[in-house]
């Protein structure tokens, strides 16, 4: 089962926890596009959005996706907006299968409401913003090879489903 395992989904869908668990279970290297962006830029995502705005962030994200997409046996934890660029999806699919971790707006809101590092959700009405962005992005997320429902499910159950799917590939 070579090739990368790529996790996509909305902010707070559980990509980081699931990818960490998955990488440990498989003994694979874990990379996070957000972490690579922060290390390349030497500043946080919040600072990048504040100073250079979203289009700049998306360009760095795209460069990082090209870099990780060419590797093998990685678990790749992608930022929630990676799907907005069709070339990112193509680059990630070239050497990997993409799993969309799907969660409802209410569940996402419960998971992220105490967190402060997501500039797109700096708004008076985060639940409304989550609903709007999810509606805009649904068709992009659904380009994944597999859709995994995460609502009310534990990390280990989600991981097992992913491992089983990868193992069942021909
Ligand atoms: C974003 C999601 C974030 C991060 C940035 C933009 C998005 O990553 O890349 O704040 O557009 O959905 P997480 O999904 O890991 O929070």
PDB file of C-alpha atoms in Angstrom, residues 39-114:
ATOM      1  CA  UNK A  39       8.189  26.766   8.764  1.00  0.00           C
ATOM      2  CA  UNK A  40       8.945  27.971   5.245  1.00  0.00           C
ATOM      3  CA  UNK A  41       7.648  31.454   6.054  1.00  0.00           C
ATOM      4  CA  UNK A  42       8.987  31.604   9.618  1.00  0.00           C
ATOM      5  CA  UNK A  43       5.656  32.973  10.860  1.00  0.00           C
ATOM      6  CA  UNK A  44       2.195  31.772  11.746  1.00  0.00           C
ATOM      7  CA  UNK A  45      -0.729  31.413   9.362  1.00  0.00           C
ATOM      8  CA  UNK A  46      -2.509  34.163  11.243  1.00  0.00           C
ATOM      9  CA  UNK A  47       0.445  36.487  10.563  1.00  0.00           C
ATOM     10  CA  UNK A  48       0.575  35.511   6.891  1.00  0.00           C
ATOM     11  CA  UNK A  49      -3.145  36.245   6.425  1.00  0.00           C
ATOM     12  CA  UNK A  50      -2.794  39.529   8.295  1.00  0.00           C
ATOM     13  CA  UNK A  51       0.263  40.844   6.491  1.00  0.00           C
ATOM     14  CA  UNK A  52       0.149  39.300   3.018  1.00  0.00           C
ATOM     15  CA  UNK A  53      -3.491  38.224   2.732  1.00  0.00           C
ATOM     16  CA  UNK A  54      -5.096  35.026   1.531  1.00  0.00           C
ATOM     17  CA  UNK A  55      -3.895  34.923  -2.135  1.00  0.00           C
ATOM     18  CA  UNK A  56      -0.267  34.943  -0.960  1.00  0.00           C
ATOM     19  CA  UNK A  57      -1.024  32.157   1.535  1.00  0.00           C
ATOM     20  CA  UNK A  58      -2.665  30.115  -1.257  1.00  0.00           C
ATOM     21  CA  UNK A  59       0.429  30.468  -3.455  1.00  0.00           C
ATOM     22  CA  UNK A  60       2.731  29.193  -0.708  1.00  0.00           C
ATOM     23  CA  UNK A  61       0.223  26.399  -0.021  1.00  0.00           C
ATOM     24  CA  UNK A  62       0.309  25.449  -3.700  1.00  0.00           C
ATOM     25  CA  UNK A  63       4.129  25.272  -3.716  1.00  0.00           C
ATOM     26  CA  UNK A  64       4.090  23.089  -0.608  1.00  0.00           C
ATOM     27  CA  UNK A  65       1.513  20.760  -2.191  1.00  0.00           C
ATOM     28  CA  UNK A  66       3.748  20.263  -5.245  1.00  0.00           C
ATOM     29  CA  UNK A  67       6.620  19.396  -2.910  1.00  0.00           C
ATOM     30  CA  UNK A  68       4.749  16.843  -0.749  1.00  0.00           C
ATOM     31  CA  UNK A  69       2.686  15.416  -3.615  1.00  0.00           C
ATOM     32  CA  UNK A  70       5.832  14.030  -5.235  1.00  0.00           C
ATOM     33  CA  UNK A  71       6.854  11.990  -2.197  1.00  0.00           C
ATOM     34  CA  UNK A  72       5.760   8.532  -1.120  1.00  0.00           C
ATOM     35  CA  UNK A  73       4.320   6.849   1.985  1.00  0.00           C
ATOM     36  CA  UNK A  74       3.399  10.100   3.659  1.00  0.00           C
ATOM     37  CA  UNK A  75       0.290  10.873   5.632  1.00  0.00           C
ATOM     38  CA  UNK A  76      -0.521  14.401   4.462  1.00  0.00           C
ATOM     39  CA  UNK A  77      -2.671  16.626   6.660  1.00  0.00           C
ATOM     40  CA  UNK A  78      -3.939  19.368   4.330  1.00  0.00           C
ATOM     41  CA  UNK A  79      -5.213  22.806   5.254  1.00  0.00           C
ATOM     42  CA  UNK A  80      -8.974  23.067   4.793  1.00  0.00           C
ATOM     43  CA  UNK A  81      -8.775  25.304   1.717  1.00  0.00           C
ATOM     44  CA  UNK A  82      -6.329  23.204  -0.277  1.00  0.00           C
ATOM     45  CA  UNK A  83      -9.185  21.911  -2.439  1.00  0.00           C
ATOM     46  CA  UNK A  84      -9.980  25.374  -3.795  1.00  0.00           C
ATOM     47  CA  UNK A  85      -7.270  24.991  -6.426  1.00  0.00           C
ATOM     48  CA  UNK A  86      -7.903  22.172  -8.901  1.00  0.00           C
ATOM     49  CA  UNK A  87      -4.165  21.791  -9.527  1.00  0.00           C
ATOM     50  CA  UNK A  88      -3.660  20.994  -5.851  1.00  0.00           C
ATOM     51  CA  UNK A  89      -6.166  18.160  -6.087  1.00  0.00           C
ATOM     52  CA  UNK A  90      -4.467  16.827  -9.235  1.00  0.00           C
ATOM     53  CA  UNK A  91      -1.029  17.020  -7.611  1.00  0.00           C
ATOM     54  CA  UNK A  92      -2.210  15.250  -4.477  1.00  0.00           C
ATOM     55  CA  UNK A  93      -3.986  12.525  -6.462  1.00  0.00           C
ATOM     56  CA  UNK A  94      -0.991  11.825  -8.637  1.00  0.00           C
ATOM     57  CA  UNK A  95       0.726   9.813  -5.954  1.00  0.00           C
ATOM     58  CA  UNK A  96      -1.963   9.406  -3.334  1.00  0.00           C
ATOM     59  CA  UNK A  97      -5.540   8.733  -2.471  1.00  0.00           C
ATOM     60  CA  UNK A  98      -7.568  11.495  -0.941  1.00  0.00           C
ATOM     61  CA  UNK A  99      -9.859  11.040   2.050  1.00  0.00           C
ATOM     62  CA  UNK A 100     -12.434  13.705   2.819  1.00  0.00           C
ATOM     63  CA  UNK A 101     -13.153  13.845   6.544  1.00  0.00           C
ATOM     64  CA  UNK A 102     -16.723  15.066   6.546  1.00  0.00           C
ATOM     65  CA  UNK A 103     -18.334  16.753   9.555  1.00  0.00           C
ATOM     66  CA  UNK A 104     -21.495  18.789  10.018  1.00  0.00           C
ATOM     67  CA  UNK A 105     -21.326  22.562  10.640  1.00  0.00           C
ATOM     68  CA  UNK A 106     -22.600  22.092  14.213  1.00  0.00           C
ATOM     69  CA  UNK A 107     -19.961  19.516  15.018  1.00  0.00           C
ATOM     70  CA  UNK A 108     -17.219  21.644  13.432  1.00  0.00           C
ATOM     71  CA  UNK A 109     -18.354  24.625  15.455  1.00  0.00           C
ATOM     72  CA  UNK A 110     -18.231  22.633  18.695  1.00  0.00           C
ATOM     73  CA  UNK A 111     -14.703  21.497  17.884  1.00  0.00           C
ATOM     74  CA  UNK A 112     -13.267  24.877  16.914  1.00  0.00           C
ATOM     75  CA  UNK A 113     -15.107  27.375  19.080  1.00  0.00           C
ATOM     76  CA  UNK A 114     -12.354  27.665  21.687  1.00  0.00           C
TER      77      UNK A 114
END
